[in-house]
Amino acid sequence: MGLRGLFCGLLLISSAPFVRADFTLDIVGGSDTATPIAVVPFGGPNLDDNPGYIINNDLKYSGVFKTVDALNFPSHPVSSNEVFYHDWTHVGSDYLVVGNTTEDALGLYEMHYELLSIHSKKRILGETLTLNASQWRDAAHQIADHIYQKITGVRGAFATRIAYVERHADASGLHYALRIADSDGHRAQTILASDASIISPSWSPDAEKIAYVSFESGRSVVYIQDLRTRARQRVAAFDGINGAPSWSPDGKTLALALSRSGNPEIWLLDLASGHYTQLTHDASINTEPCWYPDGQHLAFTSDRGGFPQIYKVSRQGGDTQRISFDGNYNASCVISPDGSKMAVVHREKGQTFQIAIQDLGSGEMSILSQSRLDRSPSFAPNGNMLVYATLHQNQGMLALISPDGRVKVLLPEQQGEAGEPAWSPFLH
């Protein structure tokens, strides 16, 4: 979401919901068509959580699967050789996952798993991953991805990251940190700490860099930071507004909202040459650019019609086209990875802001979330879930939701506050 905090009360909601870091997932909705699957805890050493627990939670919170309670398991096999299919026909599961880890003399681990079809009584997938101790959770997420893809035909997105801004207060004031965690909230790492606001994180397509807005100099400045080296580059520090960075699909161009020509407009920055091109020319506020997957078009928020709505423009410039019409407020657009849908912060009336999905073919819009202050939607790279910031029982937290709205997962608070979620691209 771009320029949050800069256009409070005009284009954007005045107070951003924040959520606690180190998330504990809690599913509050589900799909009637979820596929039942049983994941047995893996045998062998457990350096972190048991790999079976990690895989079970990934599949469960995707909303696509309904995991079987371990209390109903007839046994705890660690390989297909130990599975008696007849015993498993009574637990109500279509699939069974078993696995085991072993350590070699060099301190490396082999994590072996098998995906079994209970109905056909055969193995349909099996692999052995070699890893070191630091790759424990990565391997478990990758296994969940492979299982997800094998059964659904869609690439899994569990081995991805979520960027967010953490905020906490102490006697000296407010403090902020740009952080990155696994898609399930574990292993959060601080990328940048500051006593000034950090907003609008945006991932590069190769997931190696993040662009964001920092107020550490007393005004908005856009930076790009390398996640491996932590080196960062200042890319927009003009007088006035610098914000809403959004990477083009090829990673060569950054779309920005800048007021360098006097009015907030959408600009394109060629990262190789450093050349800026003004894309919009309108006396209204134009902000929050997001790219279509084709890299040839962008959508953005503008109040040129009197209220914030979403407009489309070619990257070559020219005429703009209004593409949102339902409700009197649509902002903070993100386009789905396949280009078929657009998620927005939507308001019908009053002060209730919800996440909505618009079909870009038919124009039909569906309300997904039901809270009164939802914002900052971001698609998973496979398009099958969104992360957004919400309020639940007057408590700020992040939530995951499916594009049909049937599956919703809350990430309740535990410590610190966090907001501004952005889901990474696929990591490899």
PDB file of C-alpha atoms in Angstrom, residues 43-209:
ATOM      1  CA  GLY A  43      10.696 -39.974  12.988  1.00  0.00           C
ATOM      2  CA  GLY A  44      14.283 -39.086  13.862  1.00  0.00           C
ATOM      3  CA  PRO A  45      15.827 -35.988  15.456  1.00  0.00           C
ATOM      4  CA  ASN A  46      13.899 -32.709  15.705  1.00  0.00           C
ATOM      5  CA  LEU A  47      16.096 -29.606  15.681  1.00  0.00           C
ATOM      6  CA  ASP A  48      13.122 -27.271  15.480  1.00  0.00           C
ATOM      7  CA  ASP A  49       9.468 -28.239  15.317  1.00  0.00           C
ATOM      8  CA  ASN A  50       8.893 -31.734  13.998  1.00  0.00           C
ATOM      9  CA  PRO A  51       8.806 -31.480  10.175  1.00  0.00           C
ATOM     10  CA  GLY A  52       5.437 -33.215  10.207  1.00  0.00           C
ATOM     11  CA  TYR A  53       3.985 -30.449  12.374  1.00  0.00           C
ATOM     12  CA  ILE A  54       5.280 -27.749  10.021  1.00  0.00           C
ATOM     13  CA  ILE A  55       3.918 -29.551   6.957  1.00  0.00           C
ATOM     14  CA  ASN A  56       0.593 -30.213   8.690  1.00  0.00           C
ATOM     15  CA  ASN A  57       0.155 -26.536   9.582  1.00  0.00           C
ATOM     16  CA  ASP A  58       1.132 -25.332   6.106  1.00  0.00           C
ATOM     17  CA  LEU A  59      -1.450 -27.578   4.455  1.00  0.00           C
ATOM     18  CA  LYS A  60      -4.103 -26.849   7.074  1.00  0.00           C
ATOM     19  CA  TYR A  61      -3.848 -23.085   6.855  1.00  0.00           C
ATOM     20  CA  SER A  62      -3.878 -23.060   3.067  1.00  0.00           C
ATOM     21  CA  GLY A  63      -7.585 -23.797   3.342  1.00  0.00           C
ATOM     22  CA  VAL A  64      -7.278 -26.356   0.552  1.00  0.00           C
ATOM     23  CA  PHE A  65      -6.730 -29.221   2.992  1.00  0.00           C
ATOM     24  CA  LYS A  66      -8.439 -30.418   6.155  1.00  0.00           C
ATOM     25  CA  THR A  67      -5.838 -32.118   8.322  1.00  0.00           C
ATOM     26  CA  VAL A  68      -6.761 -35.105  10.496  1.00  0.00           C
ATOM     27  CA  ASP A  69      -6.232 -34.795  14.243  1.00  0.00           C
ATOM     28  CA  ALA A  70      -3.288 -36.934  15.346  1.00  0.00           C
ATOM     29  CA  LEU A  71      -5.457 -38.373  18.133  1.00  0.00           C
ATOM     30  CA  ASN A  72      -7.303 -40.282  15.424  1.00  0.00           C
ATOM     31  CA  PHE A  73      -4.192 -41.913  13.956  1.00  0.00           C
ATOM     32  CA  PRO A  74      -4.230 -45.719  14.230  1.00  0.00           C
ATOM     33  CA  SER A  75      -0.407 -45.779  14.259  1.00  0.00           C
ATOM     34  CA  HIS A  76       2.626 -43.550  13.687  1.00  0.00           C
ATOM     35  CA  PRO A  77       4.519 -44.985  10.689  1.00  0.00           C
ATOM     36  CA  VAL A  78       7.631 -43.217   9.377  1.00  0.00           C
ATOM     37  CA  SER A  79       7.726 -44.957   5.980  1.00  0.00           C
ATOM     38  CA  SER A  80       5.309 -46.586   3.541  1.00  0.00           C
ATOM     39  CA  ASN A  81       6.655 -49.984   4.556  1.00  0.00           C
ATOM     40  CA  GLU A  82       5.048 -49.499   7.960  1.00  0.00           C
ATOM     41  CA  VAL A  83       1.630 -48.426   6.638  1.00  0.00           C
ATOM     42  CA  PHE A  84      -1.319 -50.822   6.804  1.00  0.00           C
ATOM     43  CA  TYR A  85      -3.812 -49.093   4.510  1.00  0.00           C
ATOM     44  CA  HIS A  86      -6.806 -50.916   5.955  1.00  0.00           C
ATOM     45  CA  ASP A  87      -6.190 -49.216   9.318  1.00  0.00           C
ATOM     46  CA  TRP A  88      -6.196 -45.779   7.689  1.00  0.00           C
ATOM     47  CA  THR A  89      -9.442 -46.177   5.738  1.00  0.00           C
ATOM     48  CA  HIS A  90     -11.389 -45.368   8.914  1.00  0.00           C
ATOM     49  CA  VAL A  91      -9.827 -41.969   9.734  1.00  0.00           C
ATOM     50  CA  GLY A  92     -11.610 -40.098   6.949  1.00  0.00           C
ATOM     51  CA  SER A  93      -8.498 -39.073   5.048  1.00  0.00           C
ATOM     52  CA  ASP A  94      -7.779 -39.246   1.325  1.00  0.00           C
ATOM     53  CA  TYR A  95      -4.009 -38.898   1.693  1.00  0.00           C
ATOM     54  CA  LEU A  96      -1.301 -39.818   4.188  1.00  0.00           C
ATOM     55  CA  VAL A  97       2.128 -38.207   4.659  1.00  0.00           C
ATOM     56  CA  VAL A  98       4.893 -40.080   6.458  1.00  0.00           C
ATOM     57  CA  GLY A  99       8.565 -39.242   6.877  1.00  0.00           C
ATOM     58  CA  ASN A 100      11.823 -39.639   8.729  1.00  0.00           C
ATOM     59  CA  THR A 101      15.045 -37.684   9.267  1.00  0.00           C
ATOM     60  CA  THR A 102      18.543 -39.059   9.780  1.00  0.00           C
ATOM     61  CA  GLU A 103      21.903 -37.430  10.546  1.00  0.00           C
ATOM     62  CA  ASP A 104      25.180 -38.449   8.923  1.00  0.00           C
ATOM     63  CA  ALA A 105      28.722 -38.331  10.285  1.00  0.00           C
ATOM     64  CA  LEU A 106      29.303 -34.833   8.815  1.00  0.00           C
ATOM     65  CA  GLY A 107      26.340 -33.327  10.634  1.00  0.00           C
ATOM     66  CA  LEU A 108      24.101 -33.153   7.556  1.00  0.00           C
ATOM     67  CA  TYR A 109      20.513 -34.354   7.637  1.00  0.00           C
ATOM     68  CA  GLU A 110      18.430 -36.350   5.206  1.00  0.00           C
ATOM     69  CA  MET A 111      14.713 -35.631   5.380  1.00  0.00           C
ATOM     70  CA  HIS A 112      12.723 -38.316   3.578  1.00  0.00           C
ATOM     71  CA  TYR A 113       8.970 -38.145   3.030  1.00  0.00           C
ATOM     72  CA  GLU A 114       6.288 -40.034   1.147  1.00  0.00           C
ATOM     73  CA  LEU A 115       2.802 -39.005   0.050  1.00  0.00           C
ATOM     74  CA  LEU A 116       0.420 -41.955  -0.045  1.00  0.00           C
ATOM     75  CA  SER A 117      -3.058 -42.313  -1.498  1.00  0.00           C
ATOM     76  CA  ILE A 118      -5.174 -44.176   1.007  1.00  0.00           C
ATOM     77  CA  HIS A 119      -7.867 -45.046  -1.546  1.00  0.00           C
ATOM     78  CA  SER A 120      -5.514 -46.424  -4.192  1.00  0.00           C
ATOM     79  CA  LYS A 121      -3.169 -47.877  -1.541  1.00  0.00           C
ATOM     80  CA  LYS A 122       0.029 -46.662  -3.177  1.00  0.00           C
ATOM     81  CA  ARG A 123       2.760 -44.058  -2.953  1.00  0.00           C
ATOM     82  CA  ILE A 124       2.280 -41.132  -5.319  1.00  0.00           C
ATOM     83  CA  LEU A 125       5.235 -38.973  -4.287  1.00  0.00           C
ATOM     84  CA  GLY A 126       8.484 -39.482  -2.429  1.00  0.00           C
ATOM     85  CA  GLU A 127      11.748 -37.552  -2.040  1.00  0.00           C
ATOM     86  CA  THR A 128      14.828 -37.255   0.131  1.00  0.00           C
ATOM     87  CA  LEU A 129      16.180 -33.773   0.868  1.00  0.00           C
ATOM     88  CA  THR A 130      19.740 -33.240   2.120  1.00  0.00           C
ATOM     89  CA  LEU A 131      20.125 -30.207   4.372  1.00  0.00           C
ATOM     90  CA  ASN A 132      22.041 -28.631   7.221  1.00  0.00           C
ATOM     91  CA  ALA A 133      20.560 -27.548  10.536  1.00  0.00           C
ATOM     92  CA  SER A 134      19.762 -24.011   9.363  1.00  0.00           C
ATOM     93  CA  GLN A 135      17.631 -25.361   6.493  1.00  0.00           C
ATOM     94  CA  TRP A 136      15.319 -27.418   8.700  1.00  0.00           C
ATOM     95  CA  ARG A 137      12.189 -25.295   8.306  1.00  0.00           C
ATOM     96  CA  ASP A 138      12.991 -24.500   4.672  1.00  0.00           C
ATOM     97  CA  ALA A 139      12.964 -28.212   3.869  1.00  0.00           C
ATOM     98  CA  ALA A 140       9.636 -28.761   5.641  1.00  0.00           C
ATOM     99  CA  HIS A 141       8.033 -25.845   3.764  1.00  0.00           C
ATOM    100  CA  GLN A 142       9.397 -27.183   0.466  1.00  0.00           C
ATOM    101  CA  ILE A 143       7.901 -30.604   1.184  1.00  0.00           C
ATOM    102  CA  ALA A 144       4.536 -28.957   1.875  1.00  0.00           C
ATOM    103  CA  ASP A 145       4.875 -27.109  -1.456  1.00  0.00           C
ATOM    104  CA  HIS A 146       5.559 -30.361  -3.320  1.00  0.00           C
ATOM    105  CA  ILE A 147       2.605 -32.114  -1.702  1.00  0.00           C
ATOM    106  CA  TYR A 148       0.336 -29.155  -2.439  1.00  0.00           C
ATOM    107  CA  GLN A 149       1.364 -29.124  -6.102  1.00  0.00           C
ATOM    108  CA  LYS A 150       1.092 -32.876  -6.516  1.00  0.00           C
ATOM    109  CA  ILE A 151      -2.498 -32.933  -5.290  1.00  0.00           C
ATOM    110  CA  THR A 152      -3.817 -29.610  -6.610  1.00  0.00           C
ATOM    111  CA  GLY A 153      -1.688 -29.034  -9.712  1.00  0.00           C
ATOM    112  CA  VAL A 154      -0.874 -25.545  -8.404  1.00  0.00           C
ATOM    113  CA  ARG A 155       2.567 -24.528  -7.165  1.00  0.00           C
ATOM    114  CA  GLY A 156       2.690 -24.201  -3.385  1.00  0.00           C
ATOM    115  CA  ALA A 157       3.755 -20.943  -1.737  1.00  0.00           C
ATOM    116  CA  PHE A 158       4.746 -22.081   1.748  1.00  0.00           C
ATOM    117  CA  ALA A 159       8.488 -21.615   1.151  1.00  0.00           C
ATOM    118  CA  THR A 160       8.021 -17.876   0.702  1.00  0.00           C
ATOM    119  CA  ARG A 161       8.329 -14.848   2.994  1.00  0.00           C
ATOM    120  CA  ILE A 162       6.163 -12.048   4.299  1.00  0.00           C
ATOM    121  CA  ALA A 163       7.657  -8.605   4.865  1.00  0.00           C
ATOM    122  CA  TYR A 164       6.062  -6.297   7.407  1.00  0.00           C
ATOM    123  CA  VAL A 165       6.806  -3.318   9.609  1.00  0.00           C
ATOM    124  CA  GLU A 166       7.054  -3.908  13.340  1.00  0.00           C
ATOM    125  CA  ARG A 167       6.303  -1.077  15.750  1.00  0.00           C
ATOM    126  CA  HIS A 168       6.796  -0.938  19.486  1.00  0.00           C
ATOM    127  CA  ALA A 169       6.838   1.763  22.136  1.00  0.00           C
ATOM    128  CA  ASP A 170       8.977   2.276  25.204  1.00  0.00           C
ATOM    129  CA  ALA A 171       9.860   5.189  27.484  1.00  0.00           C
ATOM    130  CA  SER A 172      11.876   6.837  24.726  1.00  0.00           C
ATOM    131  CA  GLY A 173       9.068   6.750  22.159  1.00  0.00           C
ATOM    132  CA  LEU A 174       8.048   4.714  19.113  1.00  0.00           C
ATOM    133  CA  HIS A 175      10.451   2.419  17.292  1.00  0.00           C
ATOM    134  CA  TYR A 176      10.065   0.696  13.927  1.00  0.00           C
ATOM    135  CA  ALA A 177      11.642  -2.248  12.157  1.00  0.00           C
ATOM    136  CA  LEU A 178      11.301  -3.658   8.680  1.00  0.00           C
ATOM    137  CA  ARG A 179      11.126  -7.407   9.198  1.00  0.00           C
ATOM    138  CA  ILE A 180      10.847 -10.556   7.096  1.00  0.00           C
ATOM    139  CA  ALA A 181       9.385 -13.849   8.304  1.00  0.00           C
ATOM    140  CA  ASP A 182       8.493 -17.206   6.823  1.00  0.00           C
ATOM    141  CA  SER A 183       4.995 -17.420   5.379  1.00  0.00           C
ATOM    142  CA  ASP A 184       3.868 -18.979   8.690  1.00  0.00           C
ATOM    143  CA  GLY A 185       5.407 -16.128  10.726  1.00  0.00           C
ATOM    144  CA  HIS A 186       8.434 -18.000  12.053  1.00  0.00           C
ATOM    145  CA  ARG A 187      12.106 -16.947  11.874  1.00  0.00           C
ATOM    146  CA  ALA A 188      11.453 -13.217  11.686  1.00  0.00           C
ATOM    147  CA  GLN A 189      14.572 -11.179  10.905  1.00  0.00           C
ATOM    148  CA  THR A 190      15.070  -7.427  11.156  1.00  0.00           C
ATOM    149  CA  ILE A 191      16.218  -5.812   7.922  1.00  0.00           C
ATOM    150  CA  LEU A 192      16.181  -2.216   9.144  1.00  0.00           C
ATOM    151  CA  ALA A 193      15.558  -0.661  12.555  1.00  0.00           C
ATOM    152  CA  SER A 194      14.619   3.005  12.934  1.00  0.00           C
ATOM    153  CA  ASP A 195      13.087   5.525  15.308  1.00  0.00           C
ATOM    154  CA  ALA A 196      11.122   6.923  12.349  1.00  0.00           C
ATOM    155  CA  SER A 197       8.274   5.418  10.373  1.00  0.00           C
ATOM    156  CA  ILE A 198       8.907   2.804   7.701  1.00  0.00           C
ATOM    157  CA  ILE A 199       6.081   2.095   5.247  1.00  0.00           C
ATOM    158  CA  SER A 200       5.178   0.454   1.944  1.00  0.00           C
ATOM    159  CA  PRO A 201       7.597  -2.492   1.584  1.00  0.00           C
ATOM    160  CA  SER A 202       7.653  -3.905  -1.958  1.00  0.00           C
ATOM    161  CA  TRP A 203       9.521  -7.034  -3.100  1.00  0.00           C
ATOM    162  CA  SER A 204      11.663  -7.210  -6.220  1.00  0.00           C
ATOM    163  CA  PRO A 205      10.582 -10.021  -8.597  1.00  0.00           C
ATOM    164  CA  ASP A 206      13.675 -12.080  -7.741  1.00  0.00           C
ATOM    165  CA  ALA A 207      12.929 -11.673  -4.005  1.00  0.00           C
ATOM    166  CA  GLU A 208      16.475 -10.402  -3.412  1.00  0.00           C
ATOM    167  CA  LYS A 209      15.627  -6.749  -2.687  1.00  0.00           C
TER     168      LYS A 209
END
